[in-house]
Short mmCIF file of C-alpha atoms in Angstrom, two decimals:
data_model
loop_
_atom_site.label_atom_id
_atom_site.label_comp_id
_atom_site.label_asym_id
_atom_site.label_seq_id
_atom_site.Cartn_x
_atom_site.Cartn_y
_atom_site.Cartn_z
CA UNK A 19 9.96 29.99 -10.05
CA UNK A 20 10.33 29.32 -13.69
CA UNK A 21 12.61 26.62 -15.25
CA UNK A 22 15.23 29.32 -15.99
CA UNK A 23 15.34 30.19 -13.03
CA UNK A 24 16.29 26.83 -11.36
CA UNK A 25 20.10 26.85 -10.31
CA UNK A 26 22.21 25.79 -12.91
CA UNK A 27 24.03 23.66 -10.53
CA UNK A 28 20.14 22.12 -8.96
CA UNK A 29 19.59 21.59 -13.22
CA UNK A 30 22.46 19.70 -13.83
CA UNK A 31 22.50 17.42 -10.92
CA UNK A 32 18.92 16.27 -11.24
CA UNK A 33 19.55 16.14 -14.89
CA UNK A 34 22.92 13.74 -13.88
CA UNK A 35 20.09 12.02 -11.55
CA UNK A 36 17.29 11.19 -13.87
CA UNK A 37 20.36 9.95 -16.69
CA UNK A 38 21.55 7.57 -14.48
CA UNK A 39 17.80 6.08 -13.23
CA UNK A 40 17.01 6.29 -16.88
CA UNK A 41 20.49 3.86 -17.24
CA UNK A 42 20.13 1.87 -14.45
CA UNK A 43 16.31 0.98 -16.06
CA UNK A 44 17.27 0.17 -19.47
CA UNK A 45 20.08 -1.90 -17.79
CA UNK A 46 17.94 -4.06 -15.62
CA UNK A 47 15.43 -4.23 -18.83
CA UNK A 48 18.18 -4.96 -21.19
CA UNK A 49 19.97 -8.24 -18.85
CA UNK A 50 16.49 -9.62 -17.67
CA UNK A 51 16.13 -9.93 -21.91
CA UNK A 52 19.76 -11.06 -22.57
CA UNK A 53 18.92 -13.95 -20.11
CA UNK A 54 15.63 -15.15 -21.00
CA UNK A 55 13.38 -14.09 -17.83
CA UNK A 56 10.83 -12.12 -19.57
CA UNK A 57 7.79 -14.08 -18.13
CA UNK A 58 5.55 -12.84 -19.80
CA UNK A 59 4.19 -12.16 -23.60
CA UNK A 60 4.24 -7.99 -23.67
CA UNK A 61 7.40 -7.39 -24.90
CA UNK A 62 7.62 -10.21 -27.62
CA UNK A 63 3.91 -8.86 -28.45
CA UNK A 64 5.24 -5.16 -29.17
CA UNK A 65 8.42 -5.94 -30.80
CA UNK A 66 6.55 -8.09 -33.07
CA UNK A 67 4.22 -5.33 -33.80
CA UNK A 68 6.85 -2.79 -34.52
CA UNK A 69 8.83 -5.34 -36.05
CA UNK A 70 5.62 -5.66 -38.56
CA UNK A 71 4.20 -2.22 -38.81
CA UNK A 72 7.57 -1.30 -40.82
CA UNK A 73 7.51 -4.20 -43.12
CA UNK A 74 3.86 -3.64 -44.38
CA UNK A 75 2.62 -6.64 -42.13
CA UNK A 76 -0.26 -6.38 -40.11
CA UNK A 77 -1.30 -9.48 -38.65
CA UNK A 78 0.24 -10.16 -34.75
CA UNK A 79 0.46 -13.93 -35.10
CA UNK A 80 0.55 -14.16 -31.17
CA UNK A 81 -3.18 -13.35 -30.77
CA UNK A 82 -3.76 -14.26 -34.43
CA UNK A 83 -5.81 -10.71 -35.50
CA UNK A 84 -5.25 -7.78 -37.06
CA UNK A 85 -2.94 -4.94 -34.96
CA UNK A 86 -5.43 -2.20 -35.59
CA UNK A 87 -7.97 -4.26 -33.56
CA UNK A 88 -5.64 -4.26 -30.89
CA UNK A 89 -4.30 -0.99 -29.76
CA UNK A 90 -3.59 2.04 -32.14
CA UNK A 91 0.40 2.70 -30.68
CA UNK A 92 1.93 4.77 -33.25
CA UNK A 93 4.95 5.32 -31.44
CA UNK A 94 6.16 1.92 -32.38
CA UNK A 95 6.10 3.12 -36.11
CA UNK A 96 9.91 5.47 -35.38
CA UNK A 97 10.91 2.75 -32.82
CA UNK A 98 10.66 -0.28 -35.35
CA UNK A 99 12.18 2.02 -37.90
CA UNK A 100 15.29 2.30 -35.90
CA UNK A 101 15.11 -1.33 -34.62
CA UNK A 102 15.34 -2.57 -38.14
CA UNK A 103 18.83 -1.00 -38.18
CA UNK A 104 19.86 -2.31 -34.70
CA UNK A 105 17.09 -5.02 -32.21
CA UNK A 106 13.78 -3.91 -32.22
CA UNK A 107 13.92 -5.38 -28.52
CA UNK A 108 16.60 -3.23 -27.34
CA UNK A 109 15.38 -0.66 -28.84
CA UNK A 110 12.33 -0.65 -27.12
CA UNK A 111 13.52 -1.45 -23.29
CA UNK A 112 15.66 1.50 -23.95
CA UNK A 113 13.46 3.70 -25.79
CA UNK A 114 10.58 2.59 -22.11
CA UNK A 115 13.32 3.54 -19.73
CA UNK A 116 14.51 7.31 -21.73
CA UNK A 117 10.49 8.08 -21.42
CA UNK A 118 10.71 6.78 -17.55
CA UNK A 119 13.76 8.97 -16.58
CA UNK A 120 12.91 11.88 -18.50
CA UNK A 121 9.44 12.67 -17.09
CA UNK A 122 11.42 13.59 -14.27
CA UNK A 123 12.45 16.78 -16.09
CA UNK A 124 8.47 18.51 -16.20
CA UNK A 125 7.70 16.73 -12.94
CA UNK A 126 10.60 18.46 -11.04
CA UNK A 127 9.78 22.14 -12.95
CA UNK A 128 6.22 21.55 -11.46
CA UNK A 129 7.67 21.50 -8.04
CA UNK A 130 10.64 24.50 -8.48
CA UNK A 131 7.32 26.38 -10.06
CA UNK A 132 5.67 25.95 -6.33
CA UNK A 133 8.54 25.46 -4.06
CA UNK A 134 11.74 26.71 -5.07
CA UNK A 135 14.97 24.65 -5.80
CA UNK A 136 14.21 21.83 -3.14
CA UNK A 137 10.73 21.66 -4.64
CA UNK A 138 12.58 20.45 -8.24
CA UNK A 139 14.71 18.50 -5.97
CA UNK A 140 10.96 16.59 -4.68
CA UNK A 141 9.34 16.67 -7.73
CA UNK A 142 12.48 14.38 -9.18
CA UNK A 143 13.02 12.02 -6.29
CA UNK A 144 9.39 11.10 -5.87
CA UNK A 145 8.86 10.41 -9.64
CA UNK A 146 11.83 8.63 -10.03
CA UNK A 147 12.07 6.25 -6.80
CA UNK A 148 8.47 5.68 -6.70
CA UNK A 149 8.26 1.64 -6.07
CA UNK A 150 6.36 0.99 -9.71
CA UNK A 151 8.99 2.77 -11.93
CA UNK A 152 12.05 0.16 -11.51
CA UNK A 153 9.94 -3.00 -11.79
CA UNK A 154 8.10 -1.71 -14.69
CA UNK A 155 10.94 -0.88 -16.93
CA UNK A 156 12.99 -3.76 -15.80
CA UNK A 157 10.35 -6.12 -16.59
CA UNK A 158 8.50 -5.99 -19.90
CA UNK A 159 7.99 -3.18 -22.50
CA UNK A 160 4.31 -1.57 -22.68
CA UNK A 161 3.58 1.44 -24.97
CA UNK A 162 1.29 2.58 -22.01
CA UNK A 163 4.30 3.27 -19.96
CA UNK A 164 6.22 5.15 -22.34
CA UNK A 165 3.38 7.72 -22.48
CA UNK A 166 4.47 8.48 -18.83
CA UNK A 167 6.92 11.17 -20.55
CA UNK A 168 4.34 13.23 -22.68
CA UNK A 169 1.85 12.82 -19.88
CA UNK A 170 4.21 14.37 -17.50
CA UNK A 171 5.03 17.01 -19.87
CA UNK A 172 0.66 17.46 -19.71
CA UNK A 173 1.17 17.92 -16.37
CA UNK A 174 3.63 20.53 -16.47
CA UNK A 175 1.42 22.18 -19.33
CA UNK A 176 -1.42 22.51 -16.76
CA UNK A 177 0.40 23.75 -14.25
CA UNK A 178 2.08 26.04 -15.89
CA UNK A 179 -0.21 27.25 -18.92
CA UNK A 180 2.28 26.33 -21.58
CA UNK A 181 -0.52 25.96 -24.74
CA UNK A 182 2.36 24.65 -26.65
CA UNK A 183 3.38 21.89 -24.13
CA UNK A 184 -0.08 20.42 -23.89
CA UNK A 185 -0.73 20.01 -27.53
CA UNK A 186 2.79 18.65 -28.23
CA UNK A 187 2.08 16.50 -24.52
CA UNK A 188 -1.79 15.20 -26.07
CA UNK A 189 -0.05 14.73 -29.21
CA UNK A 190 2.70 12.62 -27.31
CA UNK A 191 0.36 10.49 -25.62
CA UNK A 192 -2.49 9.38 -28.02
CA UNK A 193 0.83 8.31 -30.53
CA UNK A 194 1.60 5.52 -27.54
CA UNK A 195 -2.04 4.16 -26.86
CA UNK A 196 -6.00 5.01 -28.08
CA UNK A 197 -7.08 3.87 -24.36
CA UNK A 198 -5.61 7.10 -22.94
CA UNK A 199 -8.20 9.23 -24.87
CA UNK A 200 -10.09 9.69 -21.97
CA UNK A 201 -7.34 10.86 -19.84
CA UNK A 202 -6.38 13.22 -22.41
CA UNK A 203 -10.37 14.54 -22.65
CA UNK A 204 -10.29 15.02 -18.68
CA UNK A 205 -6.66 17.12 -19.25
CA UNK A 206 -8.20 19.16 -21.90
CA UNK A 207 -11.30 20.10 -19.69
CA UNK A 208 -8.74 21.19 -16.75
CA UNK A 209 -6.86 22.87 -19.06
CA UNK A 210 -9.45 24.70 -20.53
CA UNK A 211 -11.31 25.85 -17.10
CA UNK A 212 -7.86 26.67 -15.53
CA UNK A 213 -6.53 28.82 -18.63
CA UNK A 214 -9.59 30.66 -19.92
CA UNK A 215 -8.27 32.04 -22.52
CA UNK A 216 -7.15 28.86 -24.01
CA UNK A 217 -10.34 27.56 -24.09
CA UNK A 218 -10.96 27.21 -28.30
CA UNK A 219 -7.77 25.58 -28.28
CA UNK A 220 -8.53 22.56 -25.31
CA UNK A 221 -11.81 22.27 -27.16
CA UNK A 222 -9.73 21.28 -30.19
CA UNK A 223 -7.55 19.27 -28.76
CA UNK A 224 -10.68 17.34 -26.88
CA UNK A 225 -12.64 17.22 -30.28
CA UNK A 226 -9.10 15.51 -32.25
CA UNK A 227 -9.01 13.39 -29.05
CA UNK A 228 -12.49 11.93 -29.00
CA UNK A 229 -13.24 11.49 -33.22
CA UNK A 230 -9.33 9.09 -32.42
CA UNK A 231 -10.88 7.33 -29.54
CA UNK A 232 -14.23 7.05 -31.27
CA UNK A 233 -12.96 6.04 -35.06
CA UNK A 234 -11.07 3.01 -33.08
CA UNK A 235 -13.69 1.88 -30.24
CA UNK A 236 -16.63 2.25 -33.29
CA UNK A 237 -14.36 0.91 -36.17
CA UNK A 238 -11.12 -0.58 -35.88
CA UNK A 239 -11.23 -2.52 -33.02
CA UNK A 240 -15.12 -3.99 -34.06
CA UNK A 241 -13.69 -4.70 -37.76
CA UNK A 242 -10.74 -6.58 -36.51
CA UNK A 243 -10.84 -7.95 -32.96
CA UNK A 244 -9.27 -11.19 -32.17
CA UNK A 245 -11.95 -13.55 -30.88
CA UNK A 246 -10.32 -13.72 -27.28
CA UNK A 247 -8.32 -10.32 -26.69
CA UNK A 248 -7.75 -8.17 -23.44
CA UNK A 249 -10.92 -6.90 -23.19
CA UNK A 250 -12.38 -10.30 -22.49
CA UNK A 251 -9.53 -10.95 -19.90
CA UNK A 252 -10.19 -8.23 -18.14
CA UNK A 253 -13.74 -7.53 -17.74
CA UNK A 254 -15.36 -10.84 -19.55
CA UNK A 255 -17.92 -11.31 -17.12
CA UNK A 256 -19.10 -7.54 -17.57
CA UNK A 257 -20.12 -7.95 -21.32
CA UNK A 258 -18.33 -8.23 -24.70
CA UNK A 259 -17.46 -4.65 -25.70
CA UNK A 260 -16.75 -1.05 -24.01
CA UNK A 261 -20.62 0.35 -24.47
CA UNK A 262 -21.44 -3.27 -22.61
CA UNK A 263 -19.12 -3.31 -19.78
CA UNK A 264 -20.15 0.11 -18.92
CA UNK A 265 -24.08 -0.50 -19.54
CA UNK A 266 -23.82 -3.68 -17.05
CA UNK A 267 -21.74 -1.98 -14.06
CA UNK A 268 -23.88 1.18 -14.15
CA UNK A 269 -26.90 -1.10 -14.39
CA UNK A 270 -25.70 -3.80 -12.10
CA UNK A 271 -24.57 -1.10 -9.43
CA UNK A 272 -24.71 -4.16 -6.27
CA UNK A 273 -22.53 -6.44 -8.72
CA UNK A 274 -19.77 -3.36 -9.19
CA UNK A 275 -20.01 -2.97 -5.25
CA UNK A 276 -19.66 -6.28 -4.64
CA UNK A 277 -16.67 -6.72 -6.95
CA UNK A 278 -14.54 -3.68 -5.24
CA UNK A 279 -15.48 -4.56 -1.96
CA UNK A 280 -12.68 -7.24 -1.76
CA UNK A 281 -9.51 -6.35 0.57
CA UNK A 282 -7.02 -6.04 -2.61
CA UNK A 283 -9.12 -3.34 -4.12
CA UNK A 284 -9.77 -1.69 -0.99
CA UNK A 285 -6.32 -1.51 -0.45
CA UNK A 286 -5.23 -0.63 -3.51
CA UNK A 287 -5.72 3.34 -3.53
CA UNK A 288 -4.01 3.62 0.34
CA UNK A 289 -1.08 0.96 -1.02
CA UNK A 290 -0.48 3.54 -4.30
CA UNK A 291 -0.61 6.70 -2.39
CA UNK A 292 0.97 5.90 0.50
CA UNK A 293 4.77 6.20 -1.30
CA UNK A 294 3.50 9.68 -1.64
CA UNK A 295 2.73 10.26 2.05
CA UNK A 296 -0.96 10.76 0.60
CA UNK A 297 -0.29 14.32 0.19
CA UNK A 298 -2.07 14.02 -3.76
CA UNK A 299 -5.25 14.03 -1.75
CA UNK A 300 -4.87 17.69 -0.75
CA UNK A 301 -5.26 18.64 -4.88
CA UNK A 302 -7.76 16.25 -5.66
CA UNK A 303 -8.21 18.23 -8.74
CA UNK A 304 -5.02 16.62 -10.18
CA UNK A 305 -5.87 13.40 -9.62
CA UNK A 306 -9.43 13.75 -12.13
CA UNK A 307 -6.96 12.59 -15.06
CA UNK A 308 -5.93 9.79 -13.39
CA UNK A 309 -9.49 8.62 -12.89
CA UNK A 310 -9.98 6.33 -15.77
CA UNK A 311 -6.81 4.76 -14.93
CA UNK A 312 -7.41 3.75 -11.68
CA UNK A 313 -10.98 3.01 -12.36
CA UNK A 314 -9.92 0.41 -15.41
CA UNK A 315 -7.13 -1.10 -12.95
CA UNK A 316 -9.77 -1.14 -10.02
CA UNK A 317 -12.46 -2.91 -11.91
CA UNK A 318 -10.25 -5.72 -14.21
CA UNK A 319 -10.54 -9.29 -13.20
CA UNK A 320 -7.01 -10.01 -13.99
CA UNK A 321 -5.55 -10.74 -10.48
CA UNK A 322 -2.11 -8.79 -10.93
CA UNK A 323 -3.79 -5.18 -11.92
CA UNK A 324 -3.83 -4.29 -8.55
CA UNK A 325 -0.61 -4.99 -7.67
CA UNK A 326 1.94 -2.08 -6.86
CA UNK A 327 4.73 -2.85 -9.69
CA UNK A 328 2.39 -3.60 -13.09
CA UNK A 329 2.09 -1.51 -15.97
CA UNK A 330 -1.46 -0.63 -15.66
CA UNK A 331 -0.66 1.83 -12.48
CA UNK A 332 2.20 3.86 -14.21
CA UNK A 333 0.04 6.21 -16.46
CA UNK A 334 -1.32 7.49 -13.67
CA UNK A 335 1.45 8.42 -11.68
CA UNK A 336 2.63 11.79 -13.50
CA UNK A 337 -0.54 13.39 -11.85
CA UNK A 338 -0.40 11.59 -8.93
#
């Protein structure tokens, strides 16, 4: 079944549906700011950012370096435009939860494509009441976690073969964060093995996506790193940079054992797949683009990654 095809009267209702989730999340995001329980730093750190990136000022006092040795997030570029007209915070909680309740809309064509009507009617309710959603955009703003939109609509290209969809979709989600790259290079493969004949253009897409990811991992971020960032939070005790993380677990291969083999990580992939009744494990070829994801999340020393309602888990879920 093709999205045409979908009752009008099965359209309308989820699209009544994901409105009002999409409402209830900026509403939840919107008091928790009016009232001053944001607990932690990420949305002050992005609105600052945006704030900056439309006033010619680069510098993110917060962490005291550079933004481009930090994360490339483009999308903040039309968001602090409009927030300069309005509140850049606002803005952005509202701008998180749109991207939150509209990846509803490819998810739910993915499931009318394989099962009829009731499949939209799945594909909508398990996206949008799945226990990390509400949390997340109630509780901070991450660029990460608006990419959930174009990375559903990547989703929907696979499935569907929609050439258009997936370079819009890649497009989408290396203009919220660089550290998806790798995601999007996985997506390209699939897309290129599962549609043949759009093989020159997942090549391109792949060879755009990997000269972004390298020009920032090579340049930017070595040119203008803050002397104590995220990476060092995260996997500090690995090494110092990407290429020496990775050289030290796949060298150190009883260290990286040792490290997983706690009860939170082994828990972690049962705890995220069981709101899904683990029924992703019978296409484990969808879940290859959520690899890095849950690889970074798995191996990070900070001790809330691999908790259920954290921003680190929700670019995975489209595929999931």
């Amino acid at each position: 079944m093709e999205p045409q095809d979908i009752p009008r009267a099965t359209r309308r209702a989820i699209g009544l549906l994901a409105a009002s989730q999409g409402l209830l999340f900026a509403l939840l995001g919107w008091a928790r700011y009016a009232t001053f329980h944001n607990e932690t730093f990420d949305l002050a750190f992005y609105v600052r950012i945006a704030w900056g990136l439309i006033r010619n000022e680069h510098w993110e006092p917060m962490v005291n370096a550079h933004i481009y040795g930090l994360h490339l997030t483009p999308i903040l570029v039309p968001l602090g435009a409009i927030g300069w007209l309005t509140s850049t915070p606002l803005v952005l909680i509202g701008a998180q939860a749109a991207a939150l309740a509209l990846a509803a809309i490819p998810l739910s064509r993915i499931g009318a494509r394989h099962l009829g009507p009731s499949g939209a009617w799945l594909g909508a309710i398990a996206w949008l009441f799945y226990p990390n959603l509400a949390h997340v955009a109630g509780y901070e703003v991450h660029p990460g976690t608006m990419a959930a939109l174009p990375l559903a609509w990547r989703a929907y290209a696979l499935d569907r073969g929609s050439t258009r969809a997936f370079v819009g979709a890649s497009t989408g989600v290396l203009l919220c964060r660089e550290d998806l790259a790798l995601s999007v290079l996985l997506v390209a493969g699939l897309y290129g093995w599962r549609h043949p004949g759009a093989k020159k253009v997942a090549v391109r897409v792949g060879v755009v996506t990997l000269a972004y990811a390298l020009f920032f991992i090579l340049y930017l971020h070595p040119t203008h790193a803050p002397a104590q960032g995220s990476l060092q939070l995260h996997f500090g005790r690995f090494g110092g940079s990407i290429f020496e993380v990775a050289v030290y677990l796949l060298s150190h291969p009883l260290v990286l054992i040792e490290h997983l083999a706690t009860p939170t990580r082994i828990l972690y992939l049962p705890k995220v797949l069981a709101p899904l009744a683990f029924l992703p494990l019978l296409r484990p070829r969808w879940l290859v683009p959520t690899l890095p994801i849950l690889a970074i999340t798995l191996i990070s020393e900070w001790p809330t990654t691999t908790d259920l309602d954290v921003h680190y888990l929700t670019p995975a879920l489209p595929f999931l």
